[in-house]
Amino acid sequence: MFNLNELQNHYRWKIIVKMPENGSFEKIPVYVNYFRLPHDEKLQLLNEIDKAQGTHALDLEDKMLNQIFQGWDEGEIKDGKENLANTEENRQKLLNISEFRIAIMEGFLASMGGDKGKPAA
């Protein structure tokens, strides 16, 4: 049963970071935390990104990624042998890695049913 009172603003989701290696990809699973945007805000951002071009599109994508990506659980990401702390600085470092950035967006879209928020057919 769906219970509106139990709906949380944040949720945990598994993404797959695909890192190029020897002509193929190493698929690295990582659990991250997303912020649940209101539906209309989510659709507006996605539509703006789809319509935008050049630098403006990247700015809008940055805005969305900064809103939805809330970090990770302790121990999910390492820096050498140490756990990487979930800080704003470290989130920005990860979002500057193309493969991680793509995985964050793909995971977010998949968490919405893979449909970019469109009604089911």
Short mmCIF file of N, CA and C in Angstrom, two decimals:
data_model
loop_
_atom_site.label_atom_id
_atom_site.label_comp_id
_atom_site.label_asym_id
_atom_site.label_seq_id
_atom_site.Cartn_x
_atom_site.Cartn_y
_atom_site.Cartn_z
N MET A 1 0.84 -1.17 0.00
CA MET A 1 0.00 0.00 0.00
C MET A 1 0.89 1.24 0.00
N PHE A 2 0.54 2.19 -0.83
CA PHE A 2 1.25 3.47 -0.87
C PHE A 2 0.75 4.33 0.28
N ASN A 3 1.69 4.81 1.10
CA ASN A 3 1.32 5.64 2.24
C ASN A 3 2.00 6.99 2.10
N LEU A 4 1.22 8.02 1.85
CA LEU A 4 1.75 9.36 1.64
C LEU A 4 2.55 9.85 2.83
N ASN A 5 2.16 9.45 4.01
CA ASN A 5 2.87 9.89 5.23
C ASN A 5 4.26 9.29 5.34
N GLU A 6 4.52 8.21 4.61
CA GLU A 6 5.83 7.56 4.67
C GLU A 6 6.77 7.99 3.55
N LEU A 7 6.30 8.87 2.66
CA LEU A 7 7.12 9.35 1.56
C LEU A 7 8.26 10.20 2.11
N GLN A 8 9.48 9.87 1.71
CA GLN A 8 10.65 10.60 2.20
C GLN A 8 11.21 11.49 1.11
N ASN A 9 11.89 12.55 1.51
CA ASN A 9 12.48 13.48 0.54
C ASN A 9 13.77 12.95 -0.08
N HIS A 10 14.37 11.95 0.56
CA HIS A 10 15.62 11.37 0.06
C HIS A 10 15.43 9.88 -0.12
N TYR A 11 16.15 9.32 -1.08
CA TYR A 11 16.11 7.88 -1.25
C TYR A 11 17.46 7.38 -1.75
N ARG A 12 17.72 6.12 -1.46
CA ARG A 12 18.98 5.46 -1.83
C ARG A 12 18.76 4.69 -3.13
N TRP A 13 19.76 4.73 -4.03
CA TRP A 13 19.62 4.06 -5.32
C TRP A 13 20.98 3.57 -5.79
N LYS A 14 21.00 2.38 -6.42
CA LYS A 14 22.25 1.83 -6.94
C LYS A 14 22.46 2.36 -8.36
N ILE A 15 23.65 2.93 -8.58
CA ILE A 15 24.05 3.35 -9.92
C ILE A 15 25.19 2.45 -10.38
N ILE A 16 25.44 2.44 -11.66
CA ILE A 16 26.57 1.70 -12.21
C ILE A 16 27.47 2.69 -12.93
N VAL A 17 28.68 2.87 -12.39
CA VAL A 17 29.66 3.74 -13.02
C VAL A 17 30.46 2.87 -13.99
N LYS A 18 30.45 3.25 -15.27
CA LYS A 18 31.13 2.47 -16.30
C LYS A 18 32.44 3.17 -16.65
N MET A 19 33.55 2.60 -16.16
CA MET A 19 34.88 3.18 -16.37
C MET A 19 35.57 2.44 -17.51
N PRO A 20 36.06 3.19 -18.52
CA PRO A 20 36.76 2.54 -19.63
C PRO A 20 38.01 1.80 -19.14
N GLU A 21 38.17 0.58 -19.67
CA GLU A 21 39.35 -0.21 -19.30
C GLU A 21 39.62 -1.26 -20.37
N ASN A 22 40.76 -1.17 -21.01
CA ASN A 22 41.20 -2.15 -22.00
C ASN A 22 40.16 -2.43 -23.09
N GLY A 23 39.60 -1.39 -23.66
CA GLY A 23 38.65 -1.54 -24.75
C GLY A 23 37.27 -1.98 -24.34
N SER A 24 37.00 -1.97 -23.05
CA SER A 24 35.69 -2.35 -22.53
C SER A 24 35.36 -1.42 -21.37
N PHE A 25 34.44 -1.83 -20.54
CA PHE A 25 34.09 -1.03 -19.38
C PHE A 25 34.11 -1.87 -18.11
N GLU A 26 34.69 -1.31 -17.08
CA GLU A 26 34.56 -1.90 -15.75
C GLU A 26 33.30 -1.29 -15.16
N LYS A 27 32.36 -2.12 -14.76
CA LYS A 27 31.10 -1.64 -14.21
C LYS A 27 31.19 -1.67 -12.69
N ILE A 28 31.14 -0.48 -12.09
CA ILE A 28 31.33 -0.35 -10.64
C ILE A 28 30.01 0.08 -10.00
N PRO A 29 29.39 -0.79 -9.18
CA PRO A 29 28.15 -0.40 -8.52
C PRO A 29 28.43 0.51 -7.32
N VAL A 30 27.63 1.54 -7.19
CA VAL A 30 27.75 2.49 -6.08
C VAL A 30 26.34 2.87 -5.63
N TYR A 31 26.09 2.83 -4.33
CA TYR A 31 24.81 3.31 -3.81
C TYR A 31 24.95 4.79 -3.49
N VAL A 32 24.04 5.57 -4.07
CA VAL A 32 24.04 7.02 -3.83
C VAL A 32 22.69 7.43 -3.26
N ASN A 33 22.64 8.66 -2.79
CA ASN A 33 21.40 9.20 -2.24
C ASN A 33 20.91 10.33 -3.12
N TYR A 34 19.63 10.25 -3.47
CA TYR A 34 18.99 11.27 -4.29
C TYR A 34 17.98 12.05 -3.46
N PHE A 35 17.78 13.30 -3.86
CA PHE A 35 16.71 14.12 -3.30
C PHE A 35 15.53 14.02 -4.24
N ARG A 36 14.36 13.77 -3.68
CA ARG A 36 13.14 13.64 -4.48
C ARG A 36 12.61 15.03 -4.80
N LEU A 37 12.82 15.48 -6.04
CA LEU A 37 12.30 16.77 -6.47
C LEU A 37 10.80 16.68 -6.67
N PRO A 38 10.07 17.78 -6.43
CA PRO A 38 8.65 17.79 -6.80
C PRO A 38 8.51 17.51 -8.30
N HIS A 39 7.48 16.79 -8.67
CA HIS A 39 7.30 16.32 -10.04
C HIS A 39 7.36 17.47 -11.06
N ASP A 40 6.64 18.56 -10.79
CA ASP A 40 6.61 19.65 -11.76
C ASP A 40 7.98 20.31 -11.91
N GLU A 41 8.72 20.42 -10.83
CA GLU A 41 10.07 21.00 -10.88
C GLU A 41 11.02 20.08 -11.66
N LYS A 42 10.88 18.78 -11.43
CA LYS A 42 11.70 17.78 -12.13
C LYS A 42 11.44 17.86 -13.64
N LEU A 43 10.16 17.88 -14.04
CA LEU A 43 9.83 17.94 -15.45
C LEU A 43 10.30 19.24 -16.09
N GLN A 44 10.16 20.34 -15.37
CA GLN A 44 10.59 21.63 -15.90
C GLN A 44 12.10 21.62 -16.17
N LEU A 45 12.88 21.12 -15.22
CA LEU A 45 14.34 21.06 -15.40
C LEU A 45 14.71 20.15 -16.57
N LEU A 46 14.08 18.98 -16.66
CA LEU A 46 14.38 18.05 -17.75
C LEU A 46 14.03 18.67 -19.11
N ASN A 47 12.90 19.35 -19.19
CA ASN A 47 12.49 20.00 -20.44
C ASN A 47 13.44 21.12 -20.81
N GLU A 48 13.86 21.91 -19.82
CA GLU A 48 14.80 22.99 -20.08
C GLU A 48 16.14 22.45 -20.58
N ILE A 49 16.60 21.35 -19.98
CA ILE A 49 17.86 20.73 -20.41
C ILE A 49 17.73 20.24 -21.84
N ASP A 50 16.59 19.59 -22.17
CA ASP A 50 16.38 19.06 -23.52
C ASP A 50 16.40 20.17 -24.57
N LYS A 51 15.84 21.34 -24.23
CA LYS A 51 15.72 22.44 -25.19
C LYS A 51 16.97 23.32 -25.25
N ALA A 52 17.75 23.33 -24.20
CA ALA A 52 18.91 24.23 -24.12
C ALA A 52 20.05 23.74 -25.00
N GLN A 53 20.96 24.67 -25.30
CA GLN A 53 22.12 24.34 -26.11
C GLN A 53 23.37 24.91 -25.47
N GLY A 54 24.51 24.27 -25.78
CA GLY A 54 25.80 24.79 -25.37
C GLY A 54 25.97 24.92 -23.87
N THR A 55 26.59 26.02 -23.47
CA THR A 55 26.92 26.28 -22.07
C THR A 55 25.67 26.35 -21.21
N HIS A 56 24.59 26.89 -21.74
CA HIS A 56 23.35 27.00 -20.96
C HIS A 56 22.84 25.61 -20.57
N ALA A 57 22.94 24.65 -21.49
CA ALA A 57 22.50 23.28 -21.19
C ALA A 57 23.34 22.68 -20.06
N LEU A 58 24.66 22.93 -20.10
CA LEU A 58 25.53 22.42 -19.04
C LEU A 58 25.22 23.07 -17.70
N ASP A 59 24.92 24.36 -17.71
CA ASP A 59 24.54 25.06 -16.48
C ASP A 59 23.27 24.47 -15.88
N LEU A 60 22.29 24.18 -16.74
CA LEU A 60 21.04 23.59 -16.26
C LEU A 60 21.26 22.17 -15.74
N GLU A 61 22.12 21.42 -16.43
CA GLU A 61 22.44 20.07 -15.96
C GLU A 61 23.14 20.13 -14.61
N ASP A 62 24.09 21.07 -14.47
CA ASP A 62 24.76 21.26 -13.17
C ASP A 62 23.75 21.57 -12.08
N LYS A 63 22.81 22.45 -12.38
CA LYS A 63 21.79 22.83 -11.41
C LYS A 63 20.99 21.61 -10.96
N MET A 64 20.58 20.81 -11.93
CA MET A 64 19.79 19.63 -11.59
C MET A 64 20.61 18.62 -10.79
N LEU A 65 21.83 18.33 -11.25
CA LEU A 65 22.67 17.36 -10.54
C LEU A 65 22.95 17.81 -9.11
N ASN A 66 23.17 19.10 -8.91
CA ASN A 66 23.41 19.60 -7.56
C ASN A 66 22.18 19.51 -6.68
N GLN A 67 21.00 19.56 -7.30
CA GLN A 67 19.76 19.42 -6.52
C GLN A 67 19.47 17.97 -6.17
N ILE A 68 19.70 17.06 -7.11
CA ILE A 68 19.27 15.68 -6.88
C ILE A 68 20.32 14.81 -6.19
N PHE A 69 21.60 15.05 -6.45
CA PHE A 69 22.66 14.20 -5.90
C PHE A 69 23.01 14.66 -4.48
N GLN A 70 22.64 13.83 -3.51
CA GLN A 70 22.85 14.18 -2.10
C GLN A 70 24.02 13.47 -1.47
N GLY A 71 24.71 12.63 -2.24
CA GLY A 71 25.89 11.98 -1.70
C GLY A 71 25.77 10.47 -1.67
N TRP A 72 26.42 9.87 -0.68
CA TRP A 72 26.55 8.42 -0.60
C TRP A 72 26.68 8.01 0.85
N ASP A 73 26.50 6.72 1.09
CA ASP A 73 26.66 6.18 2.44
C ASP A 73 28.14 5.96 2.74
N GLU A 74 28.47 6.01 4.00
CA GLU A 74 29.84 5.77 4.46
C GLU A 74 30.35 4.46 3.89
N GLY A 75 31.54 4.50 3.29
CA GLY A 75 32.18 3.29 2.77
C GLY A 75 31.87 2.98 1.32
N GLU A 76 30.96 3.70 0.68
CA GLU A 76 30.61 3.45 -0.72
C GLU A 76 31.69 3.92 -1.68
N ILE A 77 32.40 4.99 -1.32
CA ILE A 77 33.41 5.56 -2.21
C ILE A 77 34.70 5.72 -1.43
N LYS A 78 35.78 5.29 -2.03
CA LYS A 78 37.10 5.35 -1.39
C LYS A 78 37.99 6.36 -2.09
N ASP A 79 38.94 6.87 -1.35
CA ASP A 79 40.02 7.69 -1.89
C ASP A 79 41.30 6.99 -1.45
N GLY A 80 41.81 6.14 -2.33
CA GLY A 80 42.90 5.26 -1.92
C GLY A 80 42.31 4.18 -1.03
N LYS A 81 42.83 4.07 0.19
CA LYS A 81 42.31 3.07 1.14
C LYS A 81 41.30 3.67 2.11
N GLU A 82 41.18 4.99 2.10
CA GLU A 82 40.29 5.69 3.03
C GLU A 82 38.91 5.92 2.43
N ASN A 83 37.89 5.90 3.28
CA ASN A 83 36.55 6.26 2.83
C ASN A 83 36.52 7.74 2.47
N LEU A 84 35.86 8.07 1.37
CA LEU A 84 35.72 9.46 0.96
C LEU A 84 34.52 10.04 1.69
N ALA A 85 34.74 11.14 2.40
CA ALA A 85 33.67 11.79 3.17
C ALA A 85 32.65 12.41 2.22
N ASN A 86 31.38 12.34 2.61
CA ASN A 86 30.30 12.94 1.84
C ASN A 86 30.24 14.43 2.16
N THR A 87 31.00 15.22 1.40
CA THR A 87 31.01 16.67 1.58
C THR A 87 30.66 17.33 0.25
N GLU A 88 30.31 18.60 0.31
CA GLU A 88 30.01 19.34 -0.92
C GLU A 88 31.20 19.34 -1.86
N GLU A 89 32.39 19.55 -1.32
CA GLU A 89 33.61 19.56 -2.14
C GLU A 89 33.81 18.22 -2.84
N ASN A 90 33.63 17.12 -2.12
CA ASN A 90 33.81 15.80 -2.72
C ASN A 90 32.70 15.46 -3.71
N ARG A 91 31.46 15.91 -3.45
CA ARG A 91 30.38 15.72 -4.43
C ARG A 91 30.74 16.42 -5.73
N GLN A 92 31.27 17.63 -5.64
CA GLN A 92 31.65 18.38 -6.84
C GLN A 92 32.80 17.69 -7.58
N LYS A 93 33.75 17.14 -6.84
CA LYS A 93 34.85 16.40 -7.47
C LYS A 93 34.30 15.21 -8.28
N LEU A 94 33.35 14.48 -7.69
CA LEU A 94 32.78 13.33 -8.38
C LEU A 94 31.97 13.75 -9.60
N LEU A 95 31.22 14.85 -9.47
CA LEU A 95 30.42 15.32 -10.60
C LEU A 95 31.29 15.87 -11.74
N ASN A 96 32.57 16.07 -11.46
CA ASN A 96 33.51 16.52 -12.49
C ASN A 96 34.15 15.34 -13.23
N ILE A 97 33.79 14.11 -12.83
CA ILE A 97 34.24 12.90 -13.52
C ILE A 97 33.10 12.48 -14.45
N SER A 98 33.33 12.57 -15.75
CA SER A 98 32.26 12.34 -16.73
C SER A 98 31.51 11.03 -16.51
N GLU A 99 32.24 9.95 -16.28
CA GLU A 99 31.60 8.64 -16.12
C GLU A 99 30.69 8.61 -14.89
N PHE A 100 31.13 9.28 -13.81
CA PHE A 100 30.31 9.31 -12.60
C PHE A 100 29.09 10.19 -12.82
N ARG A 101 29.30 11.31 -13.45
CA ARG A 101 28.21 12.26 -13.75
C ARG A 101 27.13 11.58 -14.59
N ILE A 102 27.55 10.84 -15.63
CA ILE A 102 26.60 10.13 -16.48
C ILE A 102 25.83 9.09 -15.66
N ALA A 103 26.53 8.37 -14.79
CA ALA A 103 25.88 7.35 -13.96
C ALA A 103 24.85 7.97 -13.01
N ILE A 104 25.17 9.15 -12.49
CA ILE A 104 24.22 9.84 -11.59
C ILE A 104 22.94 10.18 -12.35
N MET A 105 23.08 10.75 -13.55
CA MET A 105 21.89 11.12 -14.33
C MET A 105 21.12 9.90 -14.78
N GLU A 106 21.83 8.87 -15.27
CA GLU A 106 21.15 7.64 -15.70
C GLU A 106 20.41 6.98 -14.54
N GLY A 107 21.06 6.96 -13.37
CA GLY A 107 20.42 6.37 -12.19
C GLY A 107 19.18 7.13 -11.78
N PHE A 108 19.27 8.46 -11.84
CA PHE A 108 18.11 9.28 -11.48
C PHE A 108 16.94 9.02 -12.42
N LEU A 109 17.22 8.99 -13.73
CA LEU A 109 16.16 8.72 -14.70
C LEU A 109 15.58 7.32 -14.49
N ALA A 110 16.45 6.34 -14.23
CA ALA A 110 15.97 4.98 -13.98
C ALA A 110 15.11 4.92 -12.73
N SER A 111 15.46 5.72 -11.72
CA SER A 111 14.68 5.70 -10.48
C SER A 111 13.29 6.28 -10.67
N MET A 112 13.10 7.00 -11.76
CA MET A 112 11.77 7.53 -12.08
C MET A 112 11.04 6.57 -13.02
N GLY A 113 11.50 5.36 -13.11
CA GLY A 113 10.86 4.37 -13.97
C GLY A 113 11.44 4.40 -15.38
N GLY A 114 12.54 5.12 -15.57
CA GLY A 114 13.17 5.16 -16.87
C GLY A 114 12.40 5.98 -17.89
N ASP A 115 11.42 6.75 -17.42
CA ASP A 115 10.53 7.42 -18.35
C ASP A 115 10.62 8.94 -18.33
N LYS A 116 11.62 9.50 -17.67
CA LYS A 116 11.77 10.95 -17.55
C LYS A 116 10.49 11.60 -17.00
N GLY A 117 9.74 10.87 -16.21
CA GLY A 117 8.57 11.44 -15.57
C GLY A 117 7.33 11.49 -16.44
N LYS A 118 7.36 10.89 -17.62
CA LYS A 118 6.20 10.92 -18.52
C LYS A 118 5.19 9.87 -18.07
N PRO A 119 3.90 10.12 -18.31
CA PRO A 119 2.89 9.12 -17.92
C PRO A 119 3.09 7.81 -18.67
N ALA A 120 2.73 6.72 -18.02
CA ALA A 120 2.86 5.40 -18.64
C ALA A 120 1.90 5.28 -19.81
N ALA A 121 2.32 4.55 -20.85
CA ALA A 121 1.47 4.37 -22.04
C ALA A 121 0.38 3.35 -21.79
#
